[in-house]
Amino acid sequence: MSMIDFILGRTLSSRDERAEQIGPSAGVPIFGLDALSSAAYGPEAALTLLLPLGASGVPYILPVTGCILVLLAILYFSYRQTIAAYPNGGGSYTVARENIGEQAGLLSASALMIDYVLTAAVGISAGVGALVSAVPTLQSHTLAMCLGILFIIMMINLRGIKEAGALFMVPTYLFVGCLFAMIAIGFIKTLAAGGHPVPVEAMPTLPSATTVVSLWILLKVFSSGCTAMTGVEAVSNGVRAFREPTAPNAQRTLTIIIVILAVLLAGIAYLASVYGIGATSPTKNYESVLSMLLRAVSGKGIFYYVSIGSILVVLSLSANTAFADFPRLCRIVALDGYLPLSFSVAGRRLVYTEGIVVLTFLTAGLLILFDGVTDRLIPLYAVGAFLAFTLSQAGMVLHWKRQGSGHWRNIAINGLGSIATGTATIVILSAKFMEGAWVTVILIPIMLFVMILVKRHYAEVEKEISSQVPVDFAHLRAPLVLIPIAVWTKVSDKALRFAYTLSQEVTAIHMTAEPESEQVFEKNWQEFAMRPAEKAALPTPQLVILKSQYRHVLGPIVDYILKVERQNPDRQIAVVLPVLVEHHWYDYFLHNQRPAVLKALLMLRGSQHIVIVNVPWYLSA
Amino acid sequence: MSMIDFILGRTLSSRDERAEQIGPSAGVPIFGLDALSSAAYGPEAALTLLLPLGASGVPYILPVTGCILVLLAILYFSYRQTIAAYPNGGGSYTVARENIGEQAGLLSASALMIDYVLTAAVGISAGVGALVSAVPTLQSHTLAMCLGILFIIMMINLRGIKEAGALFMVPTYLFVGCLFAMIAIGFIKTLAAGGHPVPVEAMPTLPSATTVVSLWILLKVFSSGCTAMTGVEAVSNGVRAFREPTAPNAQRTLTIIIVILAVLLAGIAYLASVYGIGATSPTKNYESVLSMLLRAVSGKGIFYYVSIGSILVVLSLSANTAFADFPRLCRIVALDGYLPLSFSVAGRRLVYTEGIVVLTFLTAGLLILFDGVTDRLIPLYAVGAFLAFTLSQAGMVLHWKRQGSGHWRNIAINGLGSIATGTATIVILSAKFMEGAWVTVILIPIMLFVMILVKRHYAEVEKEISSQVPVDFAHLRAPLVLIPIAVWTKVSDKALRFAYTLSQEVTAIHMTAEPESEQVFEKNWQEFAMRPAEKAALPTPQLVILKSQYRHVLGPIVDYILKVERQNPDRQIAVVLPVLVEHHWYDYFLHNQRPAVLKALLMLRGSQHIVIVNVPWYLSA
């Protein structure tokens, strides 16, 4: 087994694709980690905005969560239908492109791509941040740990989706189990206490109110809570990863994810309101809402620590959803010609290697730029996801309309959904514009523009090189041959022989620095090249000697070749390069790389008439 | 003027070489900075080792400095003669190689090369260290500043030696002027005070003696003081940089450097002993000896600050001597075949670019490895220089012996010098072996071994490819042609036409993934390639279709080409590659780079019979 097989796993045959496909149990950790982990910060974000209302603010979490659950239900039905309608995957991008138009599709794709990069960066740095606040001595290694986790996630994803699913199953289900247990215990205790349970441990007291409730505050609370919904589109982009029957398996996975998420959100909101637990100030004695709920329900025992541990792991693994989806989204966009085609090439483990690697680099760039602390990226987040939601809902409305009448219920659901997600997008944007969401507003159109340019470039190249005429074999003519030769050796001997099989018009170009070496070369040339050609009754090869006072060797040779080309506009010019091929990689440094540089220069400055022939001599030394 | 001309200066013609050559006034800063700046730490190193003797130890500085000056004089006469005997430069390397033997020469070269890398790293970090101790807020930027200075020194040296000399002249002569003034003022005050001058400011009191004087202590003091002599060999390596008359100009430069250095060393030792100034402990209230002397002589006025400033600048520029010498040494060694020949190529500004760049990378590596604080490298330093001194002296003894009788005085001087420097080498090595000099002892033979391997490789290649037989034009035969084609386009059309000018035995190789595209290709092939060939009464081109279940495209093509090669051991195989040439660099990412990878694979796995033909299609899009 080779090293690379050991690290990345053996190469999978295309026929293995079926075996690599997954079912709902692996699908939940792979495509659901992002959505499920957001239960850990969505309610918290909403409660934080209710802080100014004091203790009387906490109960508002119930109606707000109710609205969020309604929106979640709409998104659920909408994406269920999307999966059925577009079993090849693509989610918002495909729906928007096919129903609204190219630009809407690309807008959605750009928004999602930017969002995935942010998800990966924020997820990893949130996990590491939690670890660092638990073990402060690790503080100075924050960035190194972020990059280490990023590297591990990349390697796991390069090994294939099935292994990733198997690996992430345990922490995901542990996380879900712990939170379900917390909600169940809390619910039973509340019932037993007649609706007014007493926390096991003392809770921090809420600050007194500094303002009164208003619609704007509630809208902001709602939009912050909506961050709990990012990641819901993941399954729709990855339908192709599921085993037969593809669409139903994907739908089942989506159902499981949404039901778990809804139970978590409802349960957390309910417990927070009955226990009267609000957020704490992030600057003074901060404690997360989930930590307080766990303490209130069961105290700081083993259960508490296991639950907190699983939350940390799931947060830092939430980045994996981006790794499952980003490459698949890029693949679909690339197949449509808006990104380099190489994004659609399946690698040795049947994953889209280029997408994974590009996502890793972009994420690493963000992590390095922000030194591993990505709090400032959080406002940029969610705008993309909600823009994509809105476009996807609007696309579905048009989709149903085109299916003819009789779909008014679907139209109503998706219409309502698109209005709700659209409103959320606007609220999120305006609430977070100054904090950094403006960056997204600038980046999305740039991405969009680049994708359109890529498509146009491919179309132009296609138009330029497509050929529908027979090859013209009637006017074949041997090329003019030019051979740059520095010293007379077996390598030049071989190149000259090959040149004569190409054409009988052969010219050698010799660059000289010192007069002595010039004389030696001319003598060799006459004796070993010209005289035998005469003897064989072949046209003698010509010799051109170039001199340079600037010690440049290649410039004058390229200039000479281009001059010959200009003087013979109707001829092809074959430049024959004698090349020493080294046996060991370190020999590379011992021999000049002039043939390779000359080739690159000719490719850069040459035109259609120049053909480059490498005649290699394999060193045995 | 192009960007590169602005940064590096316009390209110099080889005829400009004379104009780029320098005289003694520029030669002193270029080749003397290393030697002169060592006046700032040599005496200090000696006085530090006298500390255990207390106040009674300070006077020993006089006899020790006397010995050092005698050794310096011997080295001076020796290198003066070396310059005259070897006007092509090379110093210790050439002297040892020509008079003692190959291994001695290489030993000397390895020792000097390692020494130059250390000089560059230690010089830069000493300068930055001094700046940081003056402005502690810069502490966290130490490494960045070191790399910045390294980069600036590299750029200055890439612009050519003349500009470097002009730039470094002011700080060098300011430094020399200030120290001369200090010595003169101190000397006059001493005379006026009848030999017992009173310091202008209070000096730190010396600790009481903890041990008595012994020969071992004095030997260690001597060998530490000898670090003041490193850099003396610099001129002898750089003789070619001087203008006509070359050797006398180099000798004059050496004379100036040695005289200034001798005056500085003698003056500092004299003032230290009459003012009773010893070293201070590096760990408690450290103050450098030169700082104390300046304060004792004239107080902490403007003169003090200007002098201290010039010392700092000269220390950090002392790295430049390595940049002037290392590339020249590498050039001479490369011309003898012990290093890649590219070290001997003069770049656009007539400097040996590769040597400068390699030195920059090695120095940067050291600086990064030690985080910009290279104190721990100081023990490694000086071993190399003294080993080279010893070999050079010994070589000169043999040189005079071979000149016949009548050179007994020269033999005596160089013999004494070689014994003295040899002793110093042994003392330095044994005194500093455990502190790190053992690294040098390991590195020097490794370098030596690598250089011998390089020489052997060149000899083997030379033997393998040298050709002294006429070209055999009698048995020319057109090659078999193979063309990998993915899609039928104008690019493949052009490649096929060129293939038929090469040979009439042409086979296209098509890799397929999907059956539909295979059918399209076969249809195109018959219509656009086979039928017109038949019409033109040419042998029809063959088509081979390869399938792979692993989605690998290039592996099967290479395998097929190698199979054809094995089946036709007497034929040449021309692989014609249709290549799209992109117009913009960013297009690189939009098209697959398969032709380039295929070429690399064939070069890696192919044999003498395969020739690679690039038929480029220049995109206008």
CSV table of C-alpha atoms in Angstrom, one decimal, chain A residues 260-491:
chain,number,residue,atom,x,y,z
A,260,ILE,CA,-34.8,17.6,15.7
A,261,LEU,CA,-34.0,21.3,15.2
A,262,ALA,CA,-37.7,22.3,15.8
A,263,VAL,CA,-37.8,20.2,19.1
A,264,LEU,CA,-34.5,21.7,20.2
A,265,LEU,CA,-35.6,25.3,19.5
A,266,ALA,CA,-39.1,24.9,21.0
A,267,GLY,CA,-37.7,23.0,24.1
A,268,ILE,CA,-35.0,25.6,24.7
A,269,ALA,CA,-37.5,28.5,24.4
A,270,TYR,CA,-40.0,26.8,26.7
A,271,LEU,CA,-37.5,26.0,29.4
A,272,ALA,CA,-35.9,29.5,29.2
A,273,SER,CA,-39.3,31.1,29.7
A,274,VAL,CA,-40.5,28.7,32.6
A,275,TYR,CA,-37.2,28.9,34.4
A,276,GLY,CA,-37.0,32.7,33.6
A,277,ILE,CA,-33.5,32.4,32.2
A,278,GLY,CA,-32.3,35.2,29.9
A,279,ALA,CA,-28.9,35.8,28.2
A,280,THR,CA,-26.0,37.1,30.2
A,281,SER,CA,-23.9,40.0,29.2
A,282,PRO,CA,-21.0,38.9,27.0
A,283,THR,CA,-18.6,41.2,28.8
A,284,LYS,CA,-19.3,40.4,32.4
A,285,ASN,CA,-19.4,36.8,33.9
A,286,TYR,CA,-20.6,35.4,30.7
A,287,GLU,CA,-22.4,32.0,30.7
A,288,SER,CA,-24.1,30.5,27.7
A,289,VAL,CA,-27.9,29.9,27.8
A,290,LEU,CA,-27.4,26.2,27.3
A,291,SER,CA,-25.0,26.0,30.2
A,292,MET,CA,-27.5,27.8,32.5
A,293,LEU,CA,-30.4,25.6,31.3
A,294,LEU,CA,-28.3,22.5,32.0
A,295,ARG,CA,-27.4,23.7,35.4
A,296,ALA,CA,-31.0,24.7,36.2
A,297,VAL,CA,-32.4,21.4,35.1
A,298,SER,CA,-29.9,18.9,36.6
A,299,GLY,CA,-27.0,20.8,38.3
A,300,LYS,CA,-23.4,20.6,37.5
A,301,GLY,CA,-22.9,16.9,37.5
A,302,ILE,CA,-21.5,14.4,35.0
A,303,PHE,CA,-24.5,15.0,32.7
A,304,TYR,CA,-23.6,18.7,32.6
A,305,TYR,CA,-20.0,18.1,31.5
A,306,VAL,CA,-20.9,15.4,28.9
A,307,SER,CA,-23.5,17.8,27.4
A,308,ILE,CA,-21.2,20.8,27.3
A,309,GLY,CA,-18.4,18.6,25.8
A,310,SER,CA,-20.7,17.4,23.0
A,311,ILE,CA,-21.8,21.0,22.3
A,312,LEU,CA,-18.2,22.1,21.8
A,313,VAL,CA,-17.4,19.2,19.5
A,314,VAL,CA,-20.5,19.7,17.4
A,315,LEU,CA,-19.8,23.4,17.1
A,316,SER,CA,-16.3,22.9,15.8
A,317,LEU,CA,-17.5,20.1,13.4
A,318,SER,CA,-20.3,22.3,12.0
A,319,ALA,CA,-17.6,23.5,9.6
A,320,ASN,CA,-17.9,20.1,8.0
A,321,THR,CA,-21.3,20.9,6.4
A,322,ALA,CA,-19.6,23.6,4.4
A,323,PHE,CA,-17.1,20.9,3.2
A,324,ALA,CA,-19.9,18.6,2.2
A,325,ASP,CA,-21.8,21.3,0.3
A,326,PHE,CA,-19.4,23.8,-1.1
A,327,PRO,CA,-17.7,21.3,-3.5
A,328,ARG,CA,-21.1,20.0,-4.6
A,329,LEU,CA,-22.4,23.5,-5.3
A,330,CYS,CA,-19.2,24.4,-7.2
A,331,ARG,CA,-19.6,21.2,-9.2
A,332,ILE,CA,-23.1,22.0,-10.4
A,333,VAL,CA,-22.1,25.6,-11.1
A,334,ALA,CA,-19.0,24.4,-13.0
A,335,LEU,CA,-21.1,22.0,-15.1
A,336,ASP,CA,-23.1,24.9,-16.2
A,337,GLY,CA,-19.9,26.6,-17.2
A,338,TYR,CA,-19.7,29.4,-14.6
A,339,LEU,CA,-16.7,28.1,-12.8
A,340,PRO,CA,-13.5,26.2,-14.1
A,341,LEU,CA,-14.6,22.8,-15.2
A,342,SER,CA,-12.0,21.2,-12.9
A,343,PHE,CA,-14.4,21.8,-10.0
A,344,SER,CA,-16.6,19.0,-11.5
A,345,VAL,CA,-13.9,16.3,-11.7
A,346,ALA,CA,-14.4,13.6,-9.1
A,347,GLY,CA,-11.1,12.7,-7.4
A,348,ARG,CA,-9.7,9.4,-6.3
A,349,ARG,CA,-12.3,9.0,-3.5
A,350,LEU,CA,-15.2,10.2,-5.7
A,351,VAL,CA,-15.3,13.6,-3.9
A,352,TYR,CA,-14.8,16.9,-5.7
A,353,THR,CA,-11.2,17.4,-4.7
A,354,GLU,CA,-10.8,20.9,-6.1
A,355,GLY,CA,-13.8,22.3,-4.3
A,356,ILE,CA,-12.5,20.9,-1.0
A,357,VAL,CA,-9.1,22.3,-1.5
A,358,VAL,CA,-10.3,25.7,-2.6
A,359,LEU,CA,-12.6,25.9,0.4
A,360,THR,CA,-9.7,24.9,2.7
A,361,PHE,CA,-7.5,27.7,1.3
A,362,LEU,CA,-10.2,30.3,1.5
A,363,THR,CA,-11.0,29.3,5.1
A,364,ALA,CA,-7.4,29.2,6.0
A,365,GLY,CA,-7.0,32.7,4.5
A,366,LEU,CA,-9.9,34.0,6.7
A,367,LEU,CA,-8.6,32.3,9.8
A,368,ILE,CA,-5.1,33.7,9.3
A,369,LEU,CA,-6.4,37.2,8.5
A,370,PHE,CA,-8.5,37.2,11.7
A,371,ASP,CA,-5.8,35.3,13.7
A,372,GLY,CA,-8.3,32.6,14.5
A,373,VAL,CA,-10.8,34.8,16.2
A,374,THR,CA,-13.7,35.2,13.8
A,375,ASP,CA,-16.3,36.9,16.1
A,376,ARG,CA,-16.2,39.8,13.7
A,377,LEU,CA,-17.3,37.6,10.8
A,378,ILE,CA,-20.6,36.6,12.5
A,379,PRO,CA,-22.5,39.7,11.1
A,380,LEU,CA,-21.5,38.7,7.6
A,381,TYR,CA,-23.0,35.3,8.1
A,382,ALA,CA,-26.7,34.6,7.6
A,383,VAL,CA,-27.2,37.3,5.0
A,384,GLY,CA,-26.1,34.9,2.3
A,385,ALA,CA,-28.2,32.1,3.6
A,386,PHE,CA,-31.4,34.2,3.7
A,387,LEU,CA,-30.8,35.7,0.3
A,388,ALA,CA,-30.6,32.2,-1.1
A,389,PHE,CA,-33.7,31.1,0.9
A,390,THR,CA,-35.7,34.0,-0.6
A,391,LEU,CA,-34.6,33.4,-4.1
A,392,SER,CA,-35.3,29.7,-3.7
A,393,GLN,CA,-38.8,30.4,-2.4
A,394,ALA,CA,-39.6,32.9,-5.1
A,395,GLY,CA,-38.3,30.4,-7.7
A,396,MET,CA,-40.6,27.7,-6.3
A,397,VAL,CA,-43.6,30.1,-6.6
A,398,LEU,CA,-42.8,30.5,-10.3
A,399,HIS,CA,-42.2,26.8,-10.6
A,400,TRP,CA,-45.8,26.0,-9.3
A,401,LYS,CA,-47.3,28.7,-11.5
A,402,ARG,CA,-45.8,27.1,-14.6
A,403,GLN,CA,-47.1,23.7,-13.5
A,404,GLY,CA,-50.6,25.1,-14.3
A,405,SER,CA,-53.5,25.8,-11.9
A,406,GLY,CA,-54.3,23.6,-9.0
A,407,HIS,CA,-51.1,24.4,-7.1
A,408,TRP,CA,-52.5,27.4,-5.2
A,409,ARG,CA,-51.7,25.8,-1.8
A,410,ASN,CA,-48.1,25.3,-2.8
A,411,ILE,CA,-47.9,28.8,-4.2
A,412,ALA,CA,-49.4,30.2,-1.0
A,413,ILE,CA,-46.8,28.3,1.2
A,414,ASN,CA,-43.8,29.3,-0.9
A,415,GLY,CA,-45.1,32.9,-1.4
A,416,LEU,CA,-45.5,33.3,2.3
A,417,GLY,CA,-42.1,31.8,2.7
A,418,SER,CA,-40.5,34.1,0.3
A,419,ILE,CA,-42.1,37.1,1.9
A,420,ALA,CA,-41.0,36.0,5.4
A,421,THR,CA,-37.4,35.1,4.4
A,422,GLY,CA,-37.2,38.3,2.3
A,423,THR,CA,-38.2,40.3,5.3
A,424,ALA,CA,-35.7,38.5,7.4
A,425,THR,CA,-33.0,39.2,4.8
A,426,ILE,CA,-33.8,42.9,4.9
A,427,VAL,CA,-34.0,43.0,8.7
A,428,ILE,CA,-30.7,41.1,9.1
A,429,LEU,CA,-29.0,43.3,6.5
A,430,SER,CA,-30.2,46.6,8.0
A,431,ALA,CA,-29.6,45.5,11.6
A,432,LYS,CA,-26.0,44.3,10.8
A,433,PHE,CA,-25.1,46.4,7.8
A,434,MET,CA,-22.7,48.7,9.7
A,435,GLU,CA,-21.2,45.8,11.7
A,436,GLY,CA,-19.8,44.2,8.6
A,437,ALA,CA,-22.7,42.8,6.5
A,438,TRP,CA,-21.8,45.5,3.9
A,439,VAL,CA,-18.8,43.3,3.0
A,440,THR,CA,-21.2,40.6,1.8
A,441,VAL,CA,-23.1,43.2,-0.2
A,442,ILE,CA,-19.9,44.0,-2.0
A,443,LEU,CA,-18.6,40.5,-2.4
A,444,ILE,CA,-21.7,38.8,-3.8
A,445,PRO,CA,-21.9,41.0,-7.0
A,446,ILE,CA,-18.1,40.6,-7.5
A,447,MET,CA,-18.5,36.8,-7.4
A,448,LEU,CA,-21.5,37.0,-9.7
A,449,PHE,CA,-19.6,39.1,-12.2
A,450,VAL,CA,-16.6,36.7,-12.1
A,451,MET,CA,-18.8,33.7,-12.8
A,452,ILE,CA,-20.4,35.5,-15.8
A,453,LEU,CA,-17.0,36.3,-17.1
A,454,VAL,CA,-15.9,32.7,-16.8
A,455,LYS,CA,-19.0,31.5,-18.7
A,456,ARG,CA,-18.3,34.1,-21.4
A,457,HIS,CA,-14.7,33.0,-21.7
A,458,TYR,CA,-15.6,29.4,-22.2
A,459,ALA,CA,-18.2,30.3,-24.8
A,460,GLU,CA,-15.7,32.4,-26.7
A,461,VAL,CA,-13.0,29.7,-26.6
A,462,GLU,CA,-15.6,27.1,-27.7
A,463,LYS,CA,-16.6,29.3,-30.6
A,464,GLU,CA,-13.0,29.9,-31.5
A,465,ILE,CA,-11.7,26.4,-31.6
A,466,SER,CA,-14.8,24.4,-32.6
A,467,SER,CA,-14.2,22.8,-36.0
A,468,GLN,CA,-16.7,21.3,-38.4
A,469,VAL,CA,-14.6,21.2,-41.5
A,470,PRO,CA,-12.4,18.3,-42.8
A,471,VAL,CA,-8.7,18.4,-42.3
A,472,ASP,CA,-6.9,19.9,-45.3
A,473,PHE,CA,-4.4,17.3,-46.1
A,474,ALA,CA,-3.7,18.7,-49.6
A,475,HIS,CA,-1.3,21.4,-48.6
A,476,LEU,CA,1.1,19.7,-46.3
A,477,ARG,CA,4.7,21.1,-46.3
A,478,ALA,CA,7.6,20.1,-44.1
A,479,PRO,CA,8.5,22.9,-41.5
A,480,LEU,CA,11.6,25.0,-41.2
A,481,VAL,CA,13.6,23.5,-38.4
A,482,LEU,CA,15.6,25.5,-35.9
A,483,ILE,CA,17.8,23.9,-33.2
A,484,PRO,CA,19.5,25.9,-30.4
A,485,ILE,CA,22.7,24.1,-29.5
A,486,ALA,CA,25.1,25.3,-26.8
A,487,VAL,CA,27.8,22.6,-26.9
A,488,TRP,CA,28.2,19.7,-29.4
A,489,THR,CA,27.2,16.5,-27.5
A,490,LYS,CA,25.3,13.3,-28.1
A,491,VAL,CA,22.2,15.2,-27.1
